[in-house]
Short mmCIF file of C-alpha atoms in Angstrom, two decimals:
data_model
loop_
_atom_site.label_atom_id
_atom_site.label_comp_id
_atom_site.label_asym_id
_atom_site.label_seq_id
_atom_site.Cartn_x
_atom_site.Cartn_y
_atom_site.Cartn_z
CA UNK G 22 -27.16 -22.62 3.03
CA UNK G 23 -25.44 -19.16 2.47
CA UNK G 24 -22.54 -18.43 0.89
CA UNK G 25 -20.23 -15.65 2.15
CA UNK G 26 -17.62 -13.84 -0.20
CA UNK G 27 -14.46 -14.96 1.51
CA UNK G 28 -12.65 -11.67 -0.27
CA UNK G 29 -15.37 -9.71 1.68
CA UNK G 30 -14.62 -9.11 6.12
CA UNK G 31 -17.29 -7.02 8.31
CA UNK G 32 -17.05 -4.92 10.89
CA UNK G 33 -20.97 -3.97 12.64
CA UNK G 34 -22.48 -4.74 8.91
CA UNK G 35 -19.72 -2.16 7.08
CA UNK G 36 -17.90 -3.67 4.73
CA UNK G 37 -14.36 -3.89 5.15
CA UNK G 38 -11.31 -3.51 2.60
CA UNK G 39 -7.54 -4.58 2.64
CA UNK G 40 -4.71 -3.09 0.92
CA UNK G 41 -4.77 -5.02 -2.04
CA UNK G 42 -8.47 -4.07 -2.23
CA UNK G 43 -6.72 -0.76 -2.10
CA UNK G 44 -4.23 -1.04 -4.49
CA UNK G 45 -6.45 -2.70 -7.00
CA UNK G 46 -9.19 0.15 -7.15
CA UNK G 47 -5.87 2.54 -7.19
CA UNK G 48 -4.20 1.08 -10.66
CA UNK G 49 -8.24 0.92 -11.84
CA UNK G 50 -8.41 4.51 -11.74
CA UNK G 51 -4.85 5.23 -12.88
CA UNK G 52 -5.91 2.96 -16.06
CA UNK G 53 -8.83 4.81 -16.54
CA UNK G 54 -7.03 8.11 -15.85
CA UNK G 55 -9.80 8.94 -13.10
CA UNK G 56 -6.79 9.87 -11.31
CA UNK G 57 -3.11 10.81 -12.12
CA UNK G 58 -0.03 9.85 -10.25
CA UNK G 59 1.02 13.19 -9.28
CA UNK G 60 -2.83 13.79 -7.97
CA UNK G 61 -2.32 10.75 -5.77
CA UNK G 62 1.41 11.50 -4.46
CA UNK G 63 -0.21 15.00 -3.22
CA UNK G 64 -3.20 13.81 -1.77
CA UNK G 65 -0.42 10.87 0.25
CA UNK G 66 2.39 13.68 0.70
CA UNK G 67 4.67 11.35 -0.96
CA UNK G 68 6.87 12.08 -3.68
CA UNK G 69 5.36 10.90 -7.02
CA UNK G 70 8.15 7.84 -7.92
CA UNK G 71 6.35 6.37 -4.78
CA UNK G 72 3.37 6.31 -6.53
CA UNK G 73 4.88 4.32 -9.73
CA UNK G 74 6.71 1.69 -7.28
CA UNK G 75 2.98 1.00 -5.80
CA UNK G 76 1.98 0.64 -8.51
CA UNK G 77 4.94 -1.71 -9.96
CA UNK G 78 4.43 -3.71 -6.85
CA UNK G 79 7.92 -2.79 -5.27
CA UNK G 80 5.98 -0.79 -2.68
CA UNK G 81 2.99 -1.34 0.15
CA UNK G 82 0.86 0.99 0.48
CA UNK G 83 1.76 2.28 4.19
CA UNK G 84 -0.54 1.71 7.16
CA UNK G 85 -1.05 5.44 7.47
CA UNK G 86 -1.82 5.78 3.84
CA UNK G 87 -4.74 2.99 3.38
CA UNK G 88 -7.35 4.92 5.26
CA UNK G 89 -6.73 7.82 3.37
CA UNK G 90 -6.87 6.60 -0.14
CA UNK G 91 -9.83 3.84 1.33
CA UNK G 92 -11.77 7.20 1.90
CA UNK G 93 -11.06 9.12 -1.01
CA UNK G 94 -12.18 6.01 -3.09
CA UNK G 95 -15.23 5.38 -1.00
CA UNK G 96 -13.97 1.90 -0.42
CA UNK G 97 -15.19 1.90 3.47
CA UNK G 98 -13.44 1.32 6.86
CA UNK G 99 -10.01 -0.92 7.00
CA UNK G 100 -9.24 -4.24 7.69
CA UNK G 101 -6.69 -4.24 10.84
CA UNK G 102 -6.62 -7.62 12.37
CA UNK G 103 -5.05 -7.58 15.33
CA UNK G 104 -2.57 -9.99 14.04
CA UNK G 105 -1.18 -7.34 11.96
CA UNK G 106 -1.07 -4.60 14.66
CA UNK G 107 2.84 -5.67 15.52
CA UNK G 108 4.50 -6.13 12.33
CA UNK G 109 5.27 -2.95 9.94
CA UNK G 110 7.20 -3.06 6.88
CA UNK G 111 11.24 -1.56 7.06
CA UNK G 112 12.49 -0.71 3.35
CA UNK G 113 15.55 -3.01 1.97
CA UNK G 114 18.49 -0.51 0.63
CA UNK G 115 21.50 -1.84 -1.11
CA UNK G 116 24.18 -2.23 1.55
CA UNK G 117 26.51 0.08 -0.26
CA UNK G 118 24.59 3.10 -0.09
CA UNK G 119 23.74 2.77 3.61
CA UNK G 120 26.20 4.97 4.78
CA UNK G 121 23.50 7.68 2.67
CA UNK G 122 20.93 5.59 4.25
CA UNK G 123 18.43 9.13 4.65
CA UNK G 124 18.47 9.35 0.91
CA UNK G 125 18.31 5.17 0.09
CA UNK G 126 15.44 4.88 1.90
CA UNK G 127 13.26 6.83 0.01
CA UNK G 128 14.05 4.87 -3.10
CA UNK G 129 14.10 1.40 -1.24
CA UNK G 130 14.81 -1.87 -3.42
CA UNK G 131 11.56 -3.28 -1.43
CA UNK G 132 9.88 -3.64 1.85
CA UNK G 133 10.35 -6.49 4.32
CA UNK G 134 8.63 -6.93 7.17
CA UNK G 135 9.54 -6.78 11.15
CA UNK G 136 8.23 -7.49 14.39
CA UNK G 137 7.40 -3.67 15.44
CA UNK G 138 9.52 -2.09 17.87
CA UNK G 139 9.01 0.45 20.61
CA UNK G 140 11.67 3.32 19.45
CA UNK G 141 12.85 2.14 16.26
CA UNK G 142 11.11 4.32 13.51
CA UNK G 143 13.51 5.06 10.84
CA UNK G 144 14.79 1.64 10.50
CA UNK G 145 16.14 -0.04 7.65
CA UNK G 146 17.09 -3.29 6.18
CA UNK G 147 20.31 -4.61 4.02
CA UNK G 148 20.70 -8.07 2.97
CA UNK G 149 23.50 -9.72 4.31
CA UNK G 150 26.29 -10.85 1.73
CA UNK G 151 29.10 -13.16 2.62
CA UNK G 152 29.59 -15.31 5.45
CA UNK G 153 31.41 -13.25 7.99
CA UNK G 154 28.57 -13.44 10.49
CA UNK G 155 26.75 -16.60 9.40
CA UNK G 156 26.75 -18.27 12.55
CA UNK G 157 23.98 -15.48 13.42
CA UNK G 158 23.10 -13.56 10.55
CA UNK G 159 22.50 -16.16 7.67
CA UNK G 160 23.72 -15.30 4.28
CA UNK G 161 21.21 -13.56 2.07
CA UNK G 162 19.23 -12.89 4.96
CA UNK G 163 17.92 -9.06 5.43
CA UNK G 164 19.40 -7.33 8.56
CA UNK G 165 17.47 -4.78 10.38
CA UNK G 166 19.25 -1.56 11.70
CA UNK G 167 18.48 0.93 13.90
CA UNK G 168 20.63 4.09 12.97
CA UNK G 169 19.49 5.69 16.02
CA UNK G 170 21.55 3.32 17.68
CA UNK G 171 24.92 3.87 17.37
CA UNK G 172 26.38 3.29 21.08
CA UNK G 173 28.75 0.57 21.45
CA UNK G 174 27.82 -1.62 23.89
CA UNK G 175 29.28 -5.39 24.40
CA UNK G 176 28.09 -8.09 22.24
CA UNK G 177 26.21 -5.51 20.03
CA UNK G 178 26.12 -6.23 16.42
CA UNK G 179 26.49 -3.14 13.97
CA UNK G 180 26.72 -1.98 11.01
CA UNK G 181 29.78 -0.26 10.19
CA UNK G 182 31.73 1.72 7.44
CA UNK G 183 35.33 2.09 6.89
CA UNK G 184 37.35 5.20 5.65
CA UNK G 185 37.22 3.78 2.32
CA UNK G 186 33.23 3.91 1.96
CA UNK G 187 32.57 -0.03 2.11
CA UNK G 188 30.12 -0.96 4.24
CA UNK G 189 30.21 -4.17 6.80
CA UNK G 190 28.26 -5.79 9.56
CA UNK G 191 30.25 -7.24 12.82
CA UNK G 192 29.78 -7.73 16.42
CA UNK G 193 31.32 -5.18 18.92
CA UNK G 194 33.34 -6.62 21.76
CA UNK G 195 35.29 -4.50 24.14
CA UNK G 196 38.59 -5.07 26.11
CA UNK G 197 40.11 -4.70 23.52
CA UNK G 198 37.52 -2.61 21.79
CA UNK G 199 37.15 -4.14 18.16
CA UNK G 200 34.27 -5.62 15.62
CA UNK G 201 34.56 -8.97 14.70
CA UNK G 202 33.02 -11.35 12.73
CA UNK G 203 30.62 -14.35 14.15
CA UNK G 204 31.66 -16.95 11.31
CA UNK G 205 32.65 -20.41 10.85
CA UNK G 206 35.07 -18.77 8.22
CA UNK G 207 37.89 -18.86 9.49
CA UNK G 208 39.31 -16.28 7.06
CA UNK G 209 37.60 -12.83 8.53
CA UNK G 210 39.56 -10.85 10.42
CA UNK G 211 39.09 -8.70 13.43
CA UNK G 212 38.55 -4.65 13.01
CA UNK G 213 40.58 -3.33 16.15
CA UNK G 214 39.44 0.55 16.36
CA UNK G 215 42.29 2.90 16.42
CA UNK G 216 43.95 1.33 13.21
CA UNK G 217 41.19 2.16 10.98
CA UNK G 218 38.54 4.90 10.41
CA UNK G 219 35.16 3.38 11.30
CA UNK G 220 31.62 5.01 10.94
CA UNK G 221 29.43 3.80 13.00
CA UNK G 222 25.98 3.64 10.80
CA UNK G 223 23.32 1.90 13.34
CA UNK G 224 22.72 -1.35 15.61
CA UNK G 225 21.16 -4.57 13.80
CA UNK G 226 18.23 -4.97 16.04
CA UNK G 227 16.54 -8.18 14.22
CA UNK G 228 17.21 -9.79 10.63
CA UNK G 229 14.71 -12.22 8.35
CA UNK G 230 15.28 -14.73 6.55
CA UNK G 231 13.32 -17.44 4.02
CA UNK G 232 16.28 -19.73 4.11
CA UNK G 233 15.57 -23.34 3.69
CA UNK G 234 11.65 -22.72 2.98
#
């Protein structure tokens, strides 16, 4: 009987690697100061913090990055299952800095992942707080947005900011135009537009959620 390494996949006799293959020979070297953080950040064309957050396991390494660092490491070609091919990984951001959202994302809190989308490549995520939309958007849930949609169209849900800074997701609805929450709360009110300043940051185009696993 033979025994395959499960940790090991093939492709045509070549070994392949994952990313925590990856990752592993990465922090190797960075313990055994074969490499240096600012050596890898250059060779990635990432800033250098992005390097330290791989390393503290608050960031993936990105799909674009693996081959690279997979060659420079001699590792071999990468695993892709075609599983994978239609989810990629949207950074979480703190819900009151999305209205800076360019600058948030390049210190996300983590990564979650989504189902990929045709169009949406600079989204983001925020987790939901409160129950003004929990009949769609469960509490503590992570909401994906789209800031290059910002178009209000019917029965849209977006995420908004007021004059004031603070930062809130709701549901468009026109005639009369307004955002309003989707809650079994009865206690949220309605955002008519006209009586207050509203920013309109991006569309929530998906959300996830681990509630009640």
């Amino acid at each position: 009987m033979s025994v395959i390494d499960g940790g090991l996949r093939f492709s045509h006799g070549v070994p392949m690697v994952t990313h925590d293959d990856i990752r592993d020979e990465l922090l190797k070297r960075l313990a055994e100061k074969r490499v240096t953080g600012a050596g890898i950040a250059k060779l990635l064309g990432i800033p250098a913090p992005r390097v330290a957050e791989i390393k503290k396991g608050t960031r993936r390494i990105q799909q674009n990055e693996m081959p690279i660092l997979a060659e420079f490491f001699g590792l071999g070609e990468i695993d892709s299952p075609s599983v994978d091919t239609n989810v990629v990984w949207v950074p979480v951001i703190g819900i009151a800095a999305a209205g800076s959202w360019r600058e948030a994302i390049e210190v996300p809190a983590f990564l979650v992942p989504q189902i990929k989308r045709a169009g949406c490549n600079q989204a983001f995520a925020v987790q939901v707080d409160g129950d003004s939309m929990n009949q769609i958007l469960p509490e503590r849930s992570y909401a994906v947005v789209d800031p290059d949609q910002r178009e209000l169209r019917n029965n849209r849900v977006y995420l908004i900011q007021n004059g004031g800074g603070e930062t809130t997701i709701k549901r468009f609805c026109t005639e009369p135009a307004r955002f309003e929450p989707v809650s079994s709360n009865p206690m949220h009110n309605v955002i008519h537009i006209g009586e207050h300043e509203i920013t309109v940051i991006g569309r929530v185009v998906s959300f996830t959620s681990d509630e009640g696993l």
